[in-house]
Structures are given as C-alpha cells and as structure tokens.
XYZ file of C-alpha atoms in Angstrom:
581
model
C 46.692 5.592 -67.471
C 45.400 3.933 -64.600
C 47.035 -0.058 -64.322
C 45.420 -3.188 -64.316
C 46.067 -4.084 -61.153
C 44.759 -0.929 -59.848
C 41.472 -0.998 -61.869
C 41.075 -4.865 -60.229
C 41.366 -3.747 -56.423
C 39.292 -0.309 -57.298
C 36.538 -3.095 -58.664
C 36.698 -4.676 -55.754
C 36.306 -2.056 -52.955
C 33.482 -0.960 -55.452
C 31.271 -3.817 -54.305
C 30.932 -2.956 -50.522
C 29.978 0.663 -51.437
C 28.247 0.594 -55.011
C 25.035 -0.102 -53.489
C 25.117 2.809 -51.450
C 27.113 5.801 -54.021
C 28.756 7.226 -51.023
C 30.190 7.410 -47.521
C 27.780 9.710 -46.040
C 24.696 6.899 -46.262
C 26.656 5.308 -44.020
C 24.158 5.791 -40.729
C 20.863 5.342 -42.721
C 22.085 2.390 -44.490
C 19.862 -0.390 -44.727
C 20.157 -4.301 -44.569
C 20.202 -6.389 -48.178
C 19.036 -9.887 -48.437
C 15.664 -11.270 -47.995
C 14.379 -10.851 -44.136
C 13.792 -14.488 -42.346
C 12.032 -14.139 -38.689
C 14.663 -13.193 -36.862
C 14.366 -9.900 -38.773
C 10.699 -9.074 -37.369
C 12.032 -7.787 -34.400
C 10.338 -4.202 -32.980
C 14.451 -2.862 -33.172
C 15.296 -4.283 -36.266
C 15.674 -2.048 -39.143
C 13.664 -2.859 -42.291
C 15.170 -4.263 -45.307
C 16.190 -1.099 -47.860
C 14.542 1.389 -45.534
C 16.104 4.086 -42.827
C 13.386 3.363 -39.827
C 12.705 0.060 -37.555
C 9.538 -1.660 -37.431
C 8.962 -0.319 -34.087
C 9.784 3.270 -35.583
C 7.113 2.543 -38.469
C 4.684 1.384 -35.754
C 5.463 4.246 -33.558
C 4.561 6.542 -36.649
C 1.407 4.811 -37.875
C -0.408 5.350 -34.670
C 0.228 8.426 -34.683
C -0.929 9.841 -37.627
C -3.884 7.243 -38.434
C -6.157 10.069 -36.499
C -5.139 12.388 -39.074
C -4.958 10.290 -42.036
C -8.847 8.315 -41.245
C -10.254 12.468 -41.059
C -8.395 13.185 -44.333
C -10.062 10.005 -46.397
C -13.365 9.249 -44.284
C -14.605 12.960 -43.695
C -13.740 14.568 -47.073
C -15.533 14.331 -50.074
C -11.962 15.281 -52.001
C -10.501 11.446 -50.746
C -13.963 9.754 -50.087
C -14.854 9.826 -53.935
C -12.868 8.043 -56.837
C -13.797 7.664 -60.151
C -12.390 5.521 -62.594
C -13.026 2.887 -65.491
C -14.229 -0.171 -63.341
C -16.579 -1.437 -66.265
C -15.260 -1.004 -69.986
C -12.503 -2.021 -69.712
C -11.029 -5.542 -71.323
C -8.145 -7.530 -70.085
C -5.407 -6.820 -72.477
C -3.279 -10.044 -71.909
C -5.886 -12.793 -72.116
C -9.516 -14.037 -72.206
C -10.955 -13.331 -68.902
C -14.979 -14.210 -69.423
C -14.609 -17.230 -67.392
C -13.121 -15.602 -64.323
C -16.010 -13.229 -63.348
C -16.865 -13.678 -59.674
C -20.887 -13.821 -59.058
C -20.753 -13.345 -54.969
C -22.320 -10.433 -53.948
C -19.826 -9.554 -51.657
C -17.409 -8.721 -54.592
C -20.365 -5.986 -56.090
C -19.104 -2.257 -56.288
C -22.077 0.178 -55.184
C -21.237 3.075 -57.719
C -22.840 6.659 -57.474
C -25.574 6.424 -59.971
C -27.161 10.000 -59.544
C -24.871 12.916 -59.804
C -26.480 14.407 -57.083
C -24.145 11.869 -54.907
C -21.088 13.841 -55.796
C -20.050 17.421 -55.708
C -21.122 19.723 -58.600
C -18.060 21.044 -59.635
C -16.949 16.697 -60.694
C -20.030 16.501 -62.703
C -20.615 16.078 -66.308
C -22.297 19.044 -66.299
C -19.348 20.912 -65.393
C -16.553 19.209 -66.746
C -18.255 19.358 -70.131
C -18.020 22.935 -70.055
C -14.566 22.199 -70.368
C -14.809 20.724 -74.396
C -17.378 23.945 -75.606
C -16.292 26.490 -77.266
C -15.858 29.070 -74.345
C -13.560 27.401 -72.298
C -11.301 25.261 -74.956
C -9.266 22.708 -73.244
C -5.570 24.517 -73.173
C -2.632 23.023 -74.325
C 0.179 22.148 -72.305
C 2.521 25.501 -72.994
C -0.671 27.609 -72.932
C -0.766 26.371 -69.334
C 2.416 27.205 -68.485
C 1.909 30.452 -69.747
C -1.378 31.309 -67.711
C -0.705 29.611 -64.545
C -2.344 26.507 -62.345
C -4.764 28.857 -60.688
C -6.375 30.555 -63.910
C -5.761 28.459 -66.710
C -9.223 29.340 -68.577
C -9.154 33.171 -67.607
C -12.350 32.980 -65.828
C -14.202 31.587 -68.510
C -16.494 29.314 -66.373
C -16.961 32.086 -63.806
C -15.260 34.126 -61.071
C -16.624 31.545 -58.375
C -15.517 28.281 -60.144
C -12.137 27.328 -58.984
C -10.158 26.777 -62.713
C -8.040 24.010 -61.185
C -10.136 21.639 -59.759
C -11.860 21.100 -63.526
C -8.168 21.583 -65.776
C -5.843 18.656 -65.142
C -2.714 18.311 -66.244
C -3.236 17.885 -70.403
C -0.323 14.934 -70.434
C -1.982 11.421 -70.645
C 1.224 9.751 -71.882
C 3.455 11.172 -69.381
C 6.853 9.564 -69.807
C 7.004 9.701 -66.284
C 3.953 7.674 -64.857
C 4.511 4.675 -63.606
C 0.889 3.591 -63.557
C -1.864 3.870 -66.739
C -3.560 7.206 -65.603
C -7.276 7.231 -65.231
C -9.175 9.174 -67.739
C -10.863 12.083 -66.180
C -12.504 13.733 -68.911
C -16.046 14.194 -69.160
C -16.500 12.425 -72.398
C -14.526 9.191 -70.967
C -16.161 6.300 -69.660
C -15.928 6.252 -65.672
C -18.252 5.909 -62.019
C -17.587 7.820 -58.962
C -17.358 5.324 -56.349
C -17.381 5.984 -52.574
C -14.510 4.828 -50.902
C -15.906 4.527 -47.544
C -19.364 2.656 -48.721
C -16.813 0.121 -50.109
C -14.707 -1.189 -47.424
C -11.785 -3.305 -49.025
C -12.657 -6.814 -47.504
C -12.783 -10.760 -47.938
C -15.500 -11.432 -51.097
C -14.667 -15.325 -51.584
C -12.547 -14.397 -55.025
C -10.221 -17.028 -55.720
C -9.671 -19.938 -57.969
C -7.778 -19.835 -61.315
C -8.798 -16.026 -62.465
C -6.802 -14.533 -58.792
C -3.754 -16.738 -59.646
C -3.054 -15.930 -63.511
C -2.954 -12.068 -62.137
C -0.721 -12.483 -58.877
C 1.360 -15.320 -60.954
C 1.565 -12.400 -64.081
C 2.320 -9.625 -61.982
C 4.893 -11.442 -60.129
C 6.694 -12.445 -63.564
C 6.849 -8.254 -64.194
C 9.599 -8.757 -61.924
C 12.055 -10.448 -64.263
C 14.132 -7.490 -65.621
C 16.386 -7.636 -68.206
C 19.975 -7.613 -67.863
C 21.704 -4.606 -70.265
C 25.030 -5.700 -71.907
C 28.263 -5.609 -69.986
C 30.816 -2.858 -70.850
C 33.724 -4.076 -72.059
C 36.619 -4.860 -68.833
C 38.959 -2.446 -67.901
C 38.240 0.542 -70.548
C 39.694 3.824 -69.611
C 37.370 5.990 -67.258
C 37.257 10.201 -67.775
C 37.765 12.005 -64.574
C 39.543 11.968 -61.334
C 40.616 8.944 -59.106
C 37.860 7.935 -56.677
C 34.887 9.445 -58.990
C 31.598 8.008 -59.175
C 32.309 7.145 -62.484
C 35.330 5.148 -61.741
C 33.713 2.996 -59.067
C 30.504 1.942 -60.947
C 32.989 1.294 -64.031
C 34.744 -0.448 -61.792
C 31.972 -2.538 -60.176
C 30.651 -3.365 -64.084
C 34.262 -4.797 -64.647
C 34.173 -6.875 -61.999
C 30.471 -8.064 -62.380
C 31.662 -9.007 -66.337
C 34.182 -10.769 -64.898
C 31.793 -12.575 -62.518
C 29.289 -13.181 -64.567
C 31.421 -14.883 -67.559
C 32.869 -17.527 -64.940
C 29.986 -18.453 -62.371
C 28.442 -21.829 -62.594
C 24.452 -21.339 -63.712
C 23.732 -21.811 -60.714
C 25.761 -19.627 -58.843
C 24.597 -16.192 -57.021
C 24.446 -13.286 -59.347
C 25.297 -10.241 -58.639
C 21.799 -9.212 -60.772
C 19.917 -10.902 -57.296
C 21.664 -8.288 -55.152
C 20.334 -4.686 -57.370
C 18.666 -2.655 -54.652
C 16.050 -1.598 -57.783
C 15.366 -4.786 -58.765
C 14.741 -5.509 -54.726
C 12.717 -2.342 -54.067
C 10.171 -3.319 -57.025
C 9.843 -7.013 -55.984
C 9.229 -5.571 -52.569
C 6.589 -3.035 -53.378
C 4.536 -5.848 -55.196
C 5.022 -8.421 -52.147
C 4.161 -5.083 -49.775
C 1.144 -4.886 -51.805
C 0.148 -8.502 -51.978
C 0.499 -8.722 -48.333
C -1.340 -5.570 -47.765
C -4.806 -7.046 -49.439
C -3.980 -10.326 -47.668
C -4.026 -8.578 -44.348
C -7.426 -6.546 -45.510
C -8.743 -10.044 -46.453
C -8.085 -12.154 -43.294
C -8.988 -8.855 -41.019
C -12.263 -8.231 -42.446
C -13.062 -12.147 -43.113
C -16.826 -13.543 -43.720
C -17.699 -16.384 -41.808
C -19.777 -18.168 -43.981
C -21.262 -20.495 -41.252
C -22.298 -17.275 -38.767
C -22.708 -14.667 -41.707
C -20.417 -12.384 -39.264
C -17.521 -10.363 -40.427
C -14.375 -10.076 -37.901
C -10.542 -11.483 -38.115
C -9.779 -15.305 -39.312
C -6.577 -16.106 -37.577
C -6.186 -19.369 -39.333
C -6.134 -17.042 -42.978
C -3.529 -14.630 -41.046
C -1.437 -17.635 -39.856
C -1.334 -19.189 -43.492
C -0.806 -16.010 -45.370
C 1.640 -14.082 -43.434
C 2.787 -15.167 -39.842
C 4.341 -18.367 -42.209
C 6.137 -15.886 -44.306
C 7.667 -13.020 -42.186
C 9.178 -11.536 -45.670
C 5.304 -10.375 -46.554
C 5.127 -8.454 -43.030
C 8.536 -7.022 -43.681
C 8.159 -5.592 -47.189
C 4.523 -4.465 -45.889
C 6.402 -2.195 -43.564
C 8.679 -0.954 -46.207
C 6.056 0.364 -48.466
C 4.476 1.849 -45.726
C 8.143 3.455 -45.461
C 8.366 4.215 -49.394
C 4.546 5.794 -49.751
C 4.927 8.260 -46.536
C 8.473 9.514 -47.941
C 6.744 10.497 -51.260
C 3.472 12.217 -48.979
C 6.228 13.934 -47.397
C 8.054 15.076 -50.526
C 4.796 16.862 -51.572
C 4.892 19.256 -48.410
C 5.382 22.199 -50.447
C 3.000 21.343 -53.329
C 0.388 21.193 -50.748
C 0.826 24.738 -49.590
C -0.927 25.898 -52.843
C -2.580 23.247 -53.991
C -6.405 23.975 -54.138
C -9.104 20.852 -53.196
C -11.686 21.375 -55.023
C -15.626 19.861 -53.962
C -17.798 23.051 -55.116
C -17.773 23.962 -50.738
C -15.646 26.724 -49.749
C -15.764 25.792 -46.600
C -15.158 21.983 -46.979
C -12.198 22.969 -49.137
C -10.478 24.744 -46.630
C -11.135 22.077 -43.954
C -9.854 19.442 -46.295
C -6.692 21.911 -46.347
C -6.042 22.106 -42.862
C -6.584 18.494 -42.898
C -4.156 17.715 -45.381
C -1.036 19.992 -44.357
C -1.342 18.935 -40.622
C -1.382 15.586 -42.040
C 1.932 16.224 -44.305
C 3.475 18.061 -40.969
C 3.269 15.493 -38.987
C 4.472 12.939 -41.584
C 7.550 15.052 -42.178
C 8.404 16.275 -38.840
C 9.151 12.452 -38.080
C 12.508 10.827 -38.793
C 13.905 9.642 -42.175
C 12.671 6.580 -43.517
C 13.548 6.003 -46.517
C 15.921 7.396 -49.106
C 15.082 7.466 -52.554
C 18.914 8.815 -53.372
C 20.179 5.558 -53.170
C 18.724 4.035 -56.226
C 19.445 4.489 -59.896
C 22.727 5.690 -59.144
C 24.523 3.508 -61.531
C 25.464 5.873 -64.501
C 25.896 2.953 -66.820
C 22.503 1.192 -66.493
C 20.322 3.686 -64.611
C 18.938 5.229 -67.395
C 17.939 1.511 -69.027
C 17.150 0.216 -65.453
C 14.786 3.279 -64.763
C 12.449 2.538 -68.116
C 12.277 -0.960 -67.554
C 11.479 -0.344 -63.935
C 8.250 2.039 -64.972
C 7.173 -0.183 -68.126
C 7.019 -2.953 -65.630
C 4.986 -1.524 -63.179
C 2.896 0.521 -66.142
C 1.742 -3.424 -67.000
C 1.333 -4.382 -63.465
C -1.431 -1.459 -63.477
C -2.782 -2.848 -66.784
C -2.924 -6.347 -65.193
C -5.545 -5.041 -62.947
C -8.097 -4.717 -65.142
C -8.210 -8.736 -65.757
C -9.441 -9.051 -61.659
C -12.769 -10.595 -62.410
C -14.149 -9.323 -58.780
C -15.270 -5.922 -58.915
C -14.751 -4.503 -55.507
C -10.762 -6.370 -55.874
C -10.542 -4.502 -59.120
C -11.519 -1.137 -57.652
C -8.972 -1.775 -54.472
C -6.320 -2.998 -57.094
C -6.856 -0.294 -59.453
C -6.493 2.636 -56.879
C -3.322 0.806 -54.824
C -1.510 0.246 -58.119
C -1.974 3.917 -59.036
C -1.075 4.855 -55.575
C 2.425 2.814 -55.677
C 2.839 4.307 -59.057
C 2.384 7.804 -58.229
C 4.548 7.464 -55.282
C 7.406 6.172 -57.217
C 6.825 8.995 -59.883
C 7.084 11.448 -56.535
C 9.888 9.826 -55.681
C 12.057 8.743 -58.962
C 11.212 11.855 -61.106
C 11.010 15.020 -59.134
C 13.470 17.209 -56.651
C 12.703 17.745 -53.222
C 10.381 20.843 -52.904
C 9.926 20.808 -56.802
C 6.772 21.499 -58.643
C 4.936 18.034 -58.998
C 1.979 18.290 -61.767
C -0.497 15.409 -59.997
C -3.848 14.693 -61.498
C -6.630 14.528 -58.473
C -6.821 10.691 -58.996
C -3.517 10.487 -58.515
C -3.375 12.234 -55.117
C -6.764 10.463 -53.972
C -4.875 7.230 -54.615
C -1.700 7.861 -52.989
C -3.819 9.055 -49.656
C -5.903 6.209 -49.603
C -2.977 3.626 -50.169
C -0.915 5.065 -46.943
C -4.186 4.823 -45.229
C -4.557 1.147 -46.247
C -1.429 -0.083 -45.604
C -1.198 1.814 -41.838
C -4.798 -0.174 -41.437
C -2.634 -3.205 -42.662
C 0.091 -2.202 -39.624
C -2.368 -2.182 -37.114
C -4.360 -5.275 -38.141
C -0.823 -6.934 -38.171
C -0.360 -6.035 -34.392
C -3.990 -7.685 -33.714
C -3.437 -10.584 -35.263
C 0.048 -10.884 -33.048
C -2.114 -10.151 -30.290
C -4.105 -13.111 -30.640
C -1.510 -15.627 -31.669
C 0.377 -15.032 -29.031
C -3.081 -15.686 -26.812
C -3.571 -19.099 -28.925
C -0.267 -20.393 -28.190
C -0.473 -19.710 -24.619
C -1.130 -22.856 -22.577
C -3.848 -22.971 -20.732
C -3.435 -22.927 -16.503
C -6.034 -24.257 -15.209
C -5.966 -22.843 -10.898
C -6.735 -25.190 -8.593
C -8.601 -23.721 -5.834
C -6.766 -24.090 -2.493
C -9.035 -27.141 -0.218
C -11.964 -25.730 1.906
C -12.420 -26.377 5.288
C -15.311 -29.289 6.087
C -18.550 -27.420 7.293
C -19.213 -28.104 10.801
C -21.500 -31.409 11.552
C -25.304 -30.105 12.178
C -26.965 -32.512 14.732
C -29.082 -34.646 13.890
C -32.795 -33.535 14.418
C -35.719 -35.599 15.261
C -37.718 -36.815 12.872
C -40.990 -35.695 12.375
C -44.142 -37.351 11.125
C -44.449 -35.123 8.472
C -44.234 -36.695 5.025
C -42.473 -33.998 3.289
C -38.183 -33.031 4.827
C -37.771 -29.700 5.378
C -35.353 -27.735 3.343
C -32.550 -28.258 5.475
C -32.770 -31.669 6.045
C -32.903 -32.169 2.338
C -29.387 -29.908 1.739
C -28.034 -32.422 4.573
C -29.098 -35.624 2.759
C -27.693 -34.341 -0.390
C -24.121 -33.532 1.204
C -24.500 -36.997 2.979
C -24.255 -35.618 6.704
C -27.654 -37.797 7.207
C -27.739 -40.159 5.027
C -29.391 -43.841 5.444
C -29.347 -47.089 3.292
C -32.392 -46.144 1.343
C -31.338 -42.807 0.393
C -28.331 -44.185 -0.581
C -30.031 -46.691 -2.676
C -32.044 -43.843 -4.142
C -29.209 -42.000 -4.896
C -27.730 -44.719 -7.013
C -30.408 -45.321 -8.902
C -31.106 -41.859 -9.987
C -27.619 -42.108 -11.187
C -27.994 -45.099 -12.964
C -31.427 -43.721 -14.590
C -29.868 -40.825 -15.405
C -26.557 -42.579 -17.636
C -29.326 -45.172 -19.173
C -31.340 -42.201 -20.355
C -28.296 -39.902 -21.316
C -27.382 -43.144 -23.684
C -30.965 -43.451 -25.357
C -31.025 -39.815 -26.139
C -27.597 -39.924 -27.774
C -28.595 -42.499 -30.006
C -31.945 -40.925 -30.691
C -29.867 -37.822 -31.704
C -27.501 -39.741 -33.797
C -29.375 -39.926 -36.832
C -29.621 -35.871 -36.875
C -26.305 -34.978 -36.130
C -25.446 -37.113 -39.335
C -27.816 -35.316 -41.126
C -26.075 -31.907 -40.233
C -22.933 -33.620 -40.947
C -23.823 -34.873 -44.191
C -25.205 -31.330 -44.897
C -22.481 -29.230 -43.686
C -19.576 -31.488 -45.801
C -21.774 -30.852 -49.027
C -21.436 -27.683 -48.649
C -17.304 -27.199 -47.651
C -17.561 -29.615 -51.372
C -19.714 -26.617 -52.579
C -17.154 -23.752 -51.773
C -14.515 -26.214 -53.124
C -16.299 -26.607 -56.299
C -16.745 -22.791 -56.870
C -13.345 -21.564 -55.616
C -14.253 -19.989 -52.762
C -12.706 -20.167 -49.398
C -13.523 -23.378 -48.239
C -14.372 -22.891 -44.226
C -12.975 -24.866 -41.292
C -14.586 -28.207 -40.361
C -16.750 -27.352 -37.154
C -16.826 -31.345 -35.978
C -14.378 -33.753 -35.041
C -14.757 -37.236 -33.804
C -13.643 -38.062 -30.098
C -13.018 -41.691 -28.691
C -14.070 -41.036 -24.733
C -11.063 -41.448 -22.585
C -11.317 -44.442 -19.054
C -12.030 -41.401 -17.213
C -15.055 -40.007 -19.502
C -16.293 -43.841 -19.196
C-alpha cells in the first residue's frame, strides 16, 4: 500500500507533467498561458501547438497555390449547399436583428443548371424511389463505399457521390450536420461568387451571438475523487499520476481563496476550445478589415484603423489565429489515406480526376511538412476525459446552432461553413486513428477545405496589415537637397524700344538679376492682390464647405443610428501657425 507521504510528492511531480502524459512530448511541447506581444515573435512557438509563427507562415505560402486551385477551380469545393433560409434561431427572438444592406445578400444558384447533374434533385431523388432504397447503415457496410446501391442508378453514375453516410446523429460530430437529402430544405451557393467580406453587420444582433458563443466556453467542473484512494497498477502508471494530480487539485481547490488561480484555468482542453473560437473570431475580423467598404469612395481594399482596433491591440487574436491554422492542417493531413480512394464526384470524369490530383498533391505537401500540432496530448486524463470530451462536443454542437441566429446572410453562410469546418476537424482529430477509415459527408470535407483556405488568407492579410503599420509609424524624413551653385550673372543688355521684353529678359526679371524699382513695386503688389483675393475666395467658399460638413456629420449620425460602421471623420479644424500667417 502505497504511503501518504508518497502519494503527496507523486501529486506533486504530477503537475509539471500531467499536461503533457509523458516524457517523450518533451521536444514538441508547447507554451501554456495566454500569449501577450512579446509572444508574436517570427521564432516563437505558438501557444499549445508544435510549429513557430514563422514555421506556420513559411507553410501557408507555400501551399496557398495549391489550396486557391483546390477551392476556386473545382466545382467539388466551389459549391456548398446548406439551410441558409428555414431555419429559426433556437435560443431567442431574432426578427429584429435582420440586416437590410445589400452587401450582406447571398446570391444562391437558382437554376439547377448552375450546378453539376449528379447534386441535383433530379438525381438525388432517385435515391428515395423504389429502385434504389436508401440503405441502412450495416447494409452499407456490407456492400461497400464504392457500390452501395448495386448499380441501381446505372453503371456510369458514381454510387458514392449520391449515398452519404446514413448517420445524422453521429455521436461523434461536433457540429449540427447539414441535411443533404433531396427532400430537405437547402441552396447551392457558390463559394467564389460570395467572397467573405465587410457588409456593415453590427449592432446588438452580432453581439448576443459572439457574447453567446463565448459563454459555450464555461465548462463544467466533474466532482473530485475522493484524496488519496488506492490506485490499481504499477508505480509510475498513467493511472497513478492523473490520480495523483486529482488529489492534489482536491486539495487545492478546497483551500484557495475565490479568487485564487484554479487549476480548472490551466486544462489544455478547456484552452484549445477557447482558442479555436478566438482563432475563429479573429479570422472573420481579419476577412472584415481586409476586404473593408469605404462608404465615402464606394471602394473595397484594407482599413488599417479596423485592423489596428481589432487585432494589432490584442496580439492573443493573431496568436490563436495561427493555432487553428495549426489544428485544421493536422486534421487535412490525418485524412492522407482517406483521400487515396475517396471519389469527387461533379458528373465530369475528367474534372473528377483533376480535382484528385489536386487534392492529394495538396494533402502531400501539407504532410510532408513538420509537426504542428499534436492531438495526443489532450483528453488524456482517464478520470475526466470521457466527461470532458462530451461536454467539449455539446459545446461546440451549440456554437454551430448559434449560427443560425446571424441576421446577415452572407455572415451566416461564412459562419455556418467555418463552424462545420472547426467541427469536422476536431471530429478528424478527437475520434479517429491515424490512417483510419473516416466516414465524412461531402459538406463536411467542402467545409474543412475552405476553412484552411480562409484562415491561410487570414495569415497573409495579417502580414499586409504589418506591412503597412510598420510604414505608418515610420517618421517621415523629409531630404534636404544639398545648396546649388548661383547661376552665373548674364549682362545686362540694352534696352530696346520695343514694348514687349523678350523671353529672356523676362526669366531675368523674375529671378531679380535685372530688376528696377517699378518692377519691384509690381511685384509686391501682385503679391498683395493675390493674398486679398485668396482671402475673399475663402470666405466665399465658407458657406459650402459647411454645407458638406453639415452633410457629411448627418450621415456618420446615420451609420450610428443603424449600427453600421460608422466611417472616419475626413475634416479637422487647423489654427494657421506664425509661419502659415
């Protein structure tokens, strides 16, 4: 029977390597606590990831070639369909948070003569008659993934791109699935006709979602074992140091002030799921500022003032940004092996096998990189990681829900399909083995492509918005040129009795080499004229510039009113300096 004394030290060497399960993490271990500035550093190693952010950067340039012809030249990633319309928000009333700019409209395929045949109705309705019954799940199993209908809806039509996988309710999601059946209400939306960008949402609606899918990230605590209970197995076991590390954290716990540090704060789960939400956040932020209308010019480009207020103030949003760009290209890697016989189907032989070759030079590339993240570490905890696990997924299963109270429509569809892309990469991640057969539904995979693609554009955005910060803050030398030598006197030529100088003389009465009292005199009064009539015009144009002043604060009171971004006052009032005078 092991002593108390023995249990009490075993607790406490438990707490520098409980986070981490074992000694041979020890290289690829990665930093807790929440980054500050000093952190964004191009060698520092991201919070709860394996790579630095110069690694990460290093990576997303080089596959963003491969990744922008996977999702902008393929009809398999360029189309999405989902349930943008009929769908009501299940927490509360959201009729009064509808956004009427037409920036946030969603331009939806209409005709099915937009999309490929084999994803129409037409096709997948075939599915629900009577010659080609939808299969169960352990009929499936039994035929195969390549002929689960036995050729019922012909020897050309390839049987997996129309059967998905006949669990709605998977236990494993981690997202609310979209429907894909023909009979379920759903558009096919193009993905590329519907940039994610800045469509003046804001106001109330935006806040109750971030502020509801922020509280998601309150877990609750399961009940402490009871201290120093005996422990099966050998000295040194996992078992003994998690027990161990429980014991302790009782014992913590039970004496700490309220407002003391809990060891709860420190959970690497609990700080991977706030992380992928803040990634996420800052993500759409970055999309936002990049891709910003200027409501003045009607132009679309960066807004460095929106980039300096959203993220450079809070380097924690860039740094969790890089770790799910970490977490969502470890579970595209993961799927290397899936994609060797998966089969991408858009009714186009040809397109189908160029959306392969795509795809797998895509996934090679992504894996033939370094590690970046280790999904081993987490829910190692054999006494809450079962409990930990299900409240982790039931969180983010609402935080998918949540989405479908976004009163903007284009937000909505870019919220929808990131949610279920961070959901399917945790199911990758959390659920199956390496090299293991992963049943995804063609949503699914659409989503987690388009989500690494977003948040690599959010990378590379990042770096432009450095660029011209950095430019901003630069003070401005102004070069003095270096004195000029005085042009040689011209002599003085006779004058003429002709009325009108030549063209020479007048250049030399202008740089004062010939210049007598009356031109002189004329010279000052053309200066004088000049100021008196600069003066009258200013007040004559005093009354209009008010106007436009007058006019262009209405309408920042406008924007105001409506909750829109409110845009930057373009006039400022300057008292003239001695020197102006």
């Amino acid at each position: 029977m092991r002593t108390a004394s023995h249990a009490f030290y075993l607790a406490v060497f438990s707490l520098f390597v409980s986070s981490h399960a074992s000694s041979n993490h020890e290289a690829t271990k990665s930093k807790s606590g929440s980054p500050n500035i000093c952190a964004i550093e191009p060698n520092a190693i991201v919070s709860d990831a394996c790579a630095s952010y110069e690694t990460l950067d290093s990576i997303n340039a080089a596959l963003t070639p491969s990744i922008e012809a996977v999702t902008k030249t393929t009809d398999f990633f360029a189309y999405y369909r989902l349930n943008l319309y009929n769908r009501v928000c299940p927490f509360w009333n959201d009729a009064n948070s509808m956004c009427g700019n037409r920036a946030c409209a969603v331009d939806t395929l209409d005709s099915e003569e937009d999309i490929p045949l084999v994803w129409r109705a037409e096709e997948l309705s075939k599915l629900e008659g009577p010659k080609a019954a939808h299969p169960g799940r352990e009929l499936q199993k039994e035929r195969g993934t390549e002929r689960p209908l036995q050729g019922t809806l012909g020897e050309d039509v390839g049987e997996s791109c129309v059967v998905e996988y006949d669990d709605e309710c998977d236990e494993r999601d981690y997202c609310v699935p979209e429907d894909e059946r023909a009979s379920a209400k759903g558009d096919y939306v193009s993905l590329v006709d519907n940039p994610e960008r800045f469509t003046g949402y804001a106001g109330e609606g935006a806040h109750m979602v971030w502020d509801a899918i922020y509280k998601e990230n309150c877990f609750t605590t399961p009940d402490p074992k009871p201290m120093f209970q005996k422990v099966k197995g050998g000295s040194g076991s996992l078992s003994d140091i998690f027990q161990a590390a429980s014991d302790l954290r009782s014992v913590l716990r039970a004496n700490a002030p309220a407002t003391a540090f809990t060891p709860e704060d420190d959970c690497l789960e609990k700080r991977v799921f706030y992380r992928v939400i803040s990634g996420m956040h800052a993500s759409i932020s970055t999309h936002l500022c990049h891709d910003y209308l200027n409501q003045t010019t009607g132009m679309w480009g960066p807004n460095l003032h929106c980039y300096k207020e959203r993220l450079e103030s809070h380097p924690e949003r860039i740094s969790n940004l890089y770790f799910n760009y970490a977490l969502v290209l470890r579970a595209l890697t993961k799927l290397k092996s899936c994609f060797q016989t998966y089969t991408f189907c858009s009714g186009d032989a040809y397109q189908d096998a160029d959306t392969k070759t795509k795809v797998l030079k895509l996934v090679d590339q992504a894996a033939s990189g370094p590690a970046i993240f280790d999904e081993k570490l987490m829910f190692q905890d054999p006494a809450v990681a079962g409990d930990l696990k299900e409240d982790f997924r039931n969180r983010f299963r609402n935080v998918s829900r949540l989405m479908d109270c976004v009163g903007c429509d284009k937000c909505r569809l870019w919220g929808k399909l990131q949610t279920v892309g961070y959901g399917t990469a945790l199911k990758i991640l959390f659920e199956f083995e390496e090299d293991g057969d992963v049943p995804l539904k063609r949503t699914e995979l659409v989503a987690l492509v388009n989500t690494l693609a977003r948040i690599g554009s959010s990378l590379r955005s990042i770096g432009e918005f450095r660029g011209m910060s950095a430019a901003a803050a630069k003070p401005q030398v102004s070069v003095i040129p270096p004195p000029s030598k005085a042009p040689p006197k011209q002599p003085k030529k006779k004058v003429t009795h002709n009325p009108l100088p030549e063209d020479d003389e007048f250049d030399d009465a202008l740089n004062g080499t010939s210049e007598s009292i009356a031109d002189a005199f004329r010279d000052e009064f053309e200066l004088v004229f000049k100021a008196f009539r600069f003066v009258i015009r200013s007040w004559m144009d005093l009354p209009r510039k008010m106007f436009h002043i007058l006019l262009f604060e209405a309408s920042r009171l406008w924007q105001y009113w409506l909750g829109l971004e409110v845009q930057e006052r373009e006039w400022h009032l300057k008292v003239p300096t001695r020197d102006e005078l």
